[in-house]
mmCIF file of C-alpha atoms in Angstrom:
data_model
loop_
_atom_site.group_PDB
_atom_site.id
_atom_site.type_symbol
_atom_site.label_atom_id
_atom_site.label_comp_id
_atom_site.label_asym_id
_atom_site.label_seq_id
_atom_site.Cartn_x
_atom_site.Cartn_y
_atom_site.Cartn_z
ATOM 1 C CA GLN A 1361 75.659 77.834 176.511
ATOM 2 C CA LYS A 1362 78.696 79.430 174.584
ATOM 3 C CA GLU A 1363 81.341 80.510 176.919
ATOM 4 C CA VAL A 1364 84.534 82.311 177.040
ATOM 5 C CA GLU A 1365 86.831 81.516 179.910
ATOM 6 C CA GLN A 1366 89.777 83.535 181.415
ATOM 7 C CA ASN A 1367 91.659 83.271 184.730
ATOM 8 C CA SER A 1368 90.483 86.343 186.596
ATOM 9 C CA GLY A 1369 93.822 86.959 188.261
ATOM 10 C CA PRO A 1370 95.344 89.007 189.624
ATOM 11 C CA LEU A 1371 98.454 88.347 187.354
ATOM 12 C CA SER A 1372 101.378 90.174 188.651
ATOM 13 C CA VAL A 1373 104.483 90.470 186.823
ATOM 14 C CA PRO A 1374 107.654 92.642 187.265
ATOM 15 C CA GLU A 1375 108.251 95.637 184.849
ATOM 16 C CA GLY A 1376 110.261 94.506 181.887
ATOM 17 C CA ALA A 1377 108.930 90.848 182.003
ATOM 18 C CA ILE A 1378 106.372 89.109 179.609
ATOM 19 C CA ALA A 1379 102.926 88.801 180.777
ATOM 20 C CA SER A 1380 101.056 85.956 179.289
ATOM 21 C CA LEU A 1381 97.123 86.060 179.359
ATOM 22 C CA ASN A 1382 95.287 83.074 178.305
ATOM 23 C CA CYS A 1383 91.596 82.394 177.088
ATOM 24 C CA THR A 1384 89.631 79.309 176.030
ATOM 25 C CA TYR A 1385 86.175 79.197 174.371
ATOM 26 C CA SER A 1386 83.731 76.718 173.688
ATOM 27 C CA ASP A 1387 82.217 77.556 170.286
ATOM 28 C CA ARG A 1388 84.147 75.231 167.975
ATOM 29 C CA VAL A 1389 83.082 77.091 164.741
ATOM 30 C CA SER A 1390 84.063 80.611 166.024
ATOM 31 C CA GLN A 1391 86.780 82.175 163.755
ATOM 32 C CA SER A 1392 87.271 85.877 164.973
ATOM 33 C CA PHE A 1393 89.001 86.585 168.132
ATOM 34 C CA PHE A 1394 89.640 89.883 169.991
ATOM 35 C CA TRP A 1395 91.437 91.182 173.055
ATOM 36 C CA TYR A 1396 90.268 94.542 174.674
ATOM 37 C CA ARG A 1397 92.215 96.361 177.273
ATOM 38 C CA GLN A 1398 89.967 98.069 180.037
ATOM 39 C CA TYR A 1399 91.443 100.275 182.628
ATOM 40 C CA SER A 1400 89.769 100.659 185.788
ATOM 41 C CA GLY A 1401 86.612 102.868 185.742
ATOM 42 C CA LYS A 1402 87.018 103.260 181.778
ATOM 43 C CA SER A 1403 85.605 101.643 178.939
ATOM 44 C CA PRO A 1404 87.209 98.846 176.924
ATOM 45 C CA GLU A 1405 89.625 99.335 173.986
ATOM 46 C CA LEU A 1406 90.418 96.996 171.258
ATOM 47 C CA ILE A 1407 94.076 96.096 171.162
ATOM 48 C CA MET A 1408 94.288 93.032 168.831
ATOM 49 C CA SER A 1409 92.223 90.978 166.721
ATOM 50 C CA ILE A 1410 93.120 87.477 165.396
ATOM 51 C CA TYR A 1411 91.326 85.380 162.848
ATOM 52 C CA SER A 1412 93.904 82.697 161.721
ATOM 53 C CA ASN A 1413 95.908 80.146 163.568
ATOM 54 C CA GLY A 1414 99.323 81.226 164.710
ATOM 55 C CA ASP A 1415 100.905 84.328 165.847
ATOM 56 C CA LYS A 1416 100.028 88.083 165.105
ATOM 57 C CA GLU A 1417 102.433 90.823 166.281
ATOM 58 C CA ASP A 1418 101.825 94.469 166.906
ATOM 59 C CA GLY A 1419 104.462 96.314 168.812
ATOM 60 C CA ARG A 1420 105.028 94.808 172.352
ATOM 61 C CA PHE A 1421 101.543 92.711 171.822
ATOM 62 C CA THR A 1422 101.384 89.224 170.371
ATOM 63 C CA ALA A 1423 98.186 87.357 169.761
ATOM 64 C CA GLN A 1424 98.356 83.643 169.702
ATOM 65 C CA LEU A 1425 95.479 81.415 168.171
ATOM 66 C CA ASN A 1426 95.138 77.702 168.201
ATOM 67 C CA LYS A 1427 91.508 76.715 166.903
ATOM 68 C CA ALA A 1428 92.165 73.035 167.338
ATOM 69 C CA SER A 1429 92.619 73.618 171.181
ATOM 70 C CA GLN A 1430 90.110 76.246 171.178
ATOM 71 C CA TYR A 1431 92.705 78.589 172.792
ATOM 72 C CA VAL A 1432 93.703 82.274 172.070
ATOM 73 C CA SER A 1433 96.543 83.992 174.221
ATOM 74 C CA LEU A 1434 97.983 87.336 174.290
ATOM 75 C CA LEU A 1435 101.634 88.175 175.262
ATOM 76 C CA ILE A 1436 102.879 91.469 176.300
ATOM 77 C CA ARG A 1437 106.586 91.819 176.197
ATOM 78 C CA ASP A 1438 108.548 94.417 178.170
ATOM 79 C CA SER A 1439 105.426 94.733 180.450
ATOM 80 C CA GLN A 1440 105.139 98.443 181.702
ATOM 81 C CA PRO A 1441 103.242 99.768 184.588
ATOM 82 C CA SER A 1442 100.822 101.301 182.331
ATOM 83 C CA ASP A 1443 99.789 97.998 180.966
ATOM 84 C CA SER A 1444 98.284 97.264 184.448
ATOM 85 C CA ALA A 1445 94.594 96.863 183.574
ATOM 86 C CA THR A 1446 91.994 93.905 183.070
ATOM 87 C CA TYR A 1447 92.269 92.313 179.671
ATOM 88 C CA LEU A 1448 89.053 91.128 178.011
ATOM 89 C CA CYS A 1449 89.048 88.141 175.721
ATOM 90 C CA ALA A 1450 86.064 88.280 173.142
ATOM 91 C CA VAL A 1451 84.936 85.763 170.497
ATOM 92 C CA ASN A 1452 82.563 86.074 167.721
ATOM 93 C CA GLU A 1453 79.843 83.325 167.822
ATOM 94 C CA GLY A 1454 79.420 81.369 164.690
ATOM 95 C CA ALA A 1455 80.994 81.119 161.593
ATOM 96 C CA LEU A 1456 82.324 83.969 159.299
ATOM 97 C CA GLU A 1457 80.012 82.758 156.436
ATOM 98 C CA ALA A 1458 76.936 83.192 158.448
ATOM 99 C CA GLY A 1459 76.311 86.894 157.049
ATOM 100 C CA ASN A 1460 74.077 87.968 159.868
ATOM 101 C CA ASN A 1461 75.201 89.835 163.167
ATOM 102 C CA ARG A 1462 77.190 87.635 165.293
ATOM 103 C CA LYS A 1463 77.238 88.447 168.813
ATOM 104 C CA LEU A 1464 80.503 88.820 170.823
ATOM 105 C CA ILE A 1465 80.872 86.368 173.811
ATOM 106 C CA TRP A 1466 82.981 88.120 176.509
ATOM 107 C CA GLY A 1467 85.207 86.437 179.034
ATOM 108 C CA LEU A 1468 85.331 88.110 182.498
ATOM 109 C CA GLY A 1469 88.602 89.377 182.085
ATOM 110 C CA THR A 1470 92.196 88.897 183.657
ATOM 111 C CA SER A 1471 93.571 91.623 185.705
ATOM 112 C CA LEU A 1472 97.108 92.429 185.149
ATOM 113 C CA ALA A 1473 99.419 94.028 187.499
ATOM 114 C CA VAL A 1474 102.912 95.269 186.360
ATOM 115 C CA ASN A 1475 105.038 96.078 189.337
ATOM 116 C CA PRO A 1476 107.951 98.685 189.039
ATOM 117 C CA ASP B 369 88.219 113.510 165.710
ATOM 118 C CA GLY B 370 86.106 110.515 165.160
ATOM 119 C CA GLY B 371 84.532 108.776 168.122
ATOM 120 C CA ILE B 372 81.657 107.923 170.199
ATOM 121 C CA THR B 373 80.213 110.399 172.832
ATOM 122 C CA GLN B 374 78.100 109.186 175.628
ATOM 123 C CA SER B 375 76.221 111.391 178.016
ATOM 124 C CA PRO B 376 75.974 112.118 180.805
ATOM 125 C CA LYS B 377 78.835 110.458 182.239
ATOM 126 C CA TYR B 378 77.219 110.282 185.736
ATOM 127 C CA LEU B 379 73.509 110.218 186.333
ATOM 128 C CA PHE B 380 71.606 110.006 189.614
ATOM 129 C CA ARG B 381 67.924 109.036 189.594
ATOM 130 C CA LYS B 382 65.149 108.090 192.046
ATOM 131 C CA GLU B 383 63.630 104.583 191.933
ATOM 132 C CA GLY B 384 60.712 104.458 189.250
ATOM 133 C CA GLN B 385 62.050 107.045 187.126
ATOM 134 C CA ASN B 386 62.845 106.486 183.512
ATOM 135 C CA VAL B 387 66.356 107.550 182.025
ATOM 136 C CA THR B 388 67.741 107.928 178.898
ATOM 137 C CA LEU B 389 71.116 107.760 178.033
ATOM 138 C CA SER B 390 72.557 109.352 174.856
ATOM 139 C CA CYS B 391 74.928 107.793 172.480
ATOM 140 C CA GLU B 392 76.350 109.575 169.321
ATOM 141 C CA GLN B 393 78.957 108.374 166.775
ATOM 142 C CA ASN B 394 80.490 110.229 163.870
ATOM 143 C CA LEU B 395 82.704 107.123 162.732
ATOM 144 C CA ASN B 396 80.047 106.447 159.864
ATOM 145 C CA HIS B 397 79.772 102.952 161.548
ATOM 146 C CA ASP B 398 76.591 101.064 160.641
ATOM 147 C CA ALA B 399 76.192 99.077 163.696
ATOM 148 C CA MET B 400 75.705 100.210 167.402
ATOM 149 C CA TYR B 401 75.366 98.376 170.586
ATOM 150 C CA TRP B 402 74.488 98.970 174.190
ATOM 151 C CA TYR B 403 76.305 96.962 176.869
ATOM 152 C CA ARG B 404 76.014 96.794 180.679
ATOM 153 C CA GLN B 405 78.791 96.112 183.030
ATOM 154 C CA ASP B 406 78.200 95.348 186.827
ATOM 155 C CA PRO B 407 81.423 94.625 189.327
ATOM 156 C CA GLY B 408 82.875 91.089 188.783
ATOM 157 C CA GLN B 409 80.555 90.412 185.876
ATOM 158 C CA GLY B 410 81.325 90.512 182.179
ATOM 159 C CA LEU B 411 79.912 92.620 179.358
ATOM 160 C CA ARG B 412 76.108 91.879 178.841
ATOM 161 C CA LEU B 413 74.574 92.841 175.583
ATOM 162 C CA ILE B 414 71.335 94.755 176.072
ATOM 163 C CA TYR B 415 70.303 95.814 172.410
ATOM 164 C CA TYR B 416 72.139 96.058 169.201
ATOM 165 C CA SER B 417 71.295 97.690 165.852
ATOM 166 C CA GLN B 418 72.778 96.872 162.412
ATOM 167 C CA ILE B 419 71.099 99.650 160.341
ATOM 168 C CA VAL B 420 69.065 102.690 160.953
ATOM 169 C CA ASN B 421 65.407 102.080 161.868
ATOM 170 C CA ASP B 422 66.376 98.377 162.966
ATOM 171 C CA PHE B 423 67.458 96.958 166.421
ATOM 172 C CA GLN B 424 67.550 93.620 168.040
ATOM 173 C CA LYS B 425 67.223 92.491 171.607
ATOM 174 C CA GLY B 426 70.416 91.375 173.401
ATOM 175 C CA ASP B 427 70.823 88.961 176.304
ATOM 176 C CA ILE B 428 69.130 91.400 178.930
ATOM 177 C CA ALA B 429 66.671 93.723 177.092
ATOM 178 C CA GLU B 430 63.863 93.636 179.866
ATOM 179 C CA GLY B 431 63.321 96.910 181.046
ATOM 180 C CA TYR B 432 65.258 98.745 178.509
ATOM 181 C CA SER B 433 64.186 100.365 175.208
ATOM 182 C CA VAL B 434 66.160 101.754 172.307
ATOM 183 C CA SER B 435 65.727 103.738 168.943
ATOM 184 C CA ARG B 436 67.616 104.167 165.800
ATOM 185 C CA GLU B 437 66.175 106.830 163.903
ATOM 186 C CA LYS B 438 69.570 108.174 162.741
ATOM 187 C CA LYS B 439 72.669 106.414 161.703
ATOM 188 C CA GLU B 440 74.681 108.536 164.300
ATOM 189 C CA SER B 441 72.505 108.006 167.169
ATOM 190 C CA PHE B 442 71.190 105.069 169.646
ATOM 191 C CA PRO B 443 69.882 106.184 172.589
ATOM 192 C CA LEU B 444 68.849 103.945 175.534
ATOM 193 C CA THR B 445 65.982 104.435 178.071
ATOM 194 C CA VAL B 446 66.222 102.740 181.236
ATOM 195 C CA THR B 447 62.561 102.322 182.356
ATOM 196 C CA SER B 448 61.226 101.741 185.668
ATOM 197 C CA ALA B 449 60.657 98.179 184.930
ATOM 198 C CA GLN B 450 64.235 97.470 185.147
ATOM 199 C CA LYS B 451 64.837 95.875 188.441
ATOM 200 C CA ASN B 452 68.471 96.699 188.913
ATOM 201 C CA PRO B 453 69.298 99.728 186.928
ATOM 202 C CA THR B 454 72.375 100.798 188.723
ATOM 203 C CA ALA B 455 75.407 99.910 186.454
ATOM 204 C CA PHE B 456 77.929 100.939 184.009
ATOM 205 C CA TYR B 457 76.320 101.457 180.574
ATOM 206 C CA LEU B 458 78.613 101.298 177.621
ATOM 207 C CA CYS B 459 77.664 102.131 174.001
ATOM 208 C CA ALA B 460 80.038 100.920 171.305
ATOM 209 C CA SER B 461 79.738 100.957 167.228
ATOM 210 C CA SER B 462 81.413 98.791 164.552
ATOM 211 C CA LEU B 463 81.793 99.158 160.962
ATOM 212 C CA THR B 464 79.518 96.341 160.189
ATOM 213 C CA GLY B 465 77.236 94.008 162.426
ATOM 214 C CA THR B 466 79.358 91.183 161.474
ATOM 215 C CA THR B 467 82.816 92.193 163.114
ATOM 216 C CA GLY B 468 83.795 91.962 166.788
ATOM 217 C CA GLU B 469 85.877 95.189 166.447
ATOM 218 C CA LEU B 470 84.255 97.504 168.422
ATOM 219 C CA PHE B 471 84.899 101.186 169.405
ATOM 220 C CA PHE B 472 83.347 102.300 172.935
ATOM 221 C CA GLY B 473 82.386 105.327 174.226
ATOM 222 C CA GLU B 474 83.495 106.414 177.547
ATOM 223 C CA GLY B 475 80.354 105.120 179.302
ATOM 224 C CA SER B 476 77.530 106.346 181.629
ATOM 225 C CA ARG B 477 77.500 105.389 185.301
ATOM 226 C CA LEU B 478 73.838 105.324 186.563
ATOM 227 C CA THR B 479 72.906 105.226 190.140
ATOM 228 C CA VAL B 480 69.572 104.652 191.133
ATOM 229 C CA LEU B 481 68.600 105.801 194.663
#
């Protein structure tokens, strides 16, 4: 059974701090990784995708991927109360070359609370 | 503005009734998906469709049915065979069926009394 694991939290950080969210996955051939943000009672929203080892930055968000360790993380710099949400990690099963539709494997999410 | 529209947002039904949830997208995406989300559980895939007139079962298809007669539309019917239909239902689309970059609708919350 392919799995994506996240700490459920809640992760609590003060406003202005760096929030670090972690995700591990079991499918060694996965090559596509995604972070979604979900506010309470709302639908998920894609905030970052990463396909290569290393860091990818977009504004206050940085995604980090280490395929050898099967580990992907999301850093949120200068955390704001509006960042308080559940962050879902998702991994495409299988290799990019497969060509066929590859399902997303979802983690249960980490709840983040940013305290003013 | 392009996006995905789900309706209704809230729906109450009596046990034993079939209900149909609507999902329409104007993003010109090929692939569409239906997920179910329950408290404390991850997103679970019900059905997905890569192209018009084609769809596949996801992980929890029993008690559900779909159609994909138009590229823009992917309605989900929750039948009376679904044992625990009360849930938050999410429709999503993606440019192709091989990407994990999904765009979600606002969701439909179904309560079966």
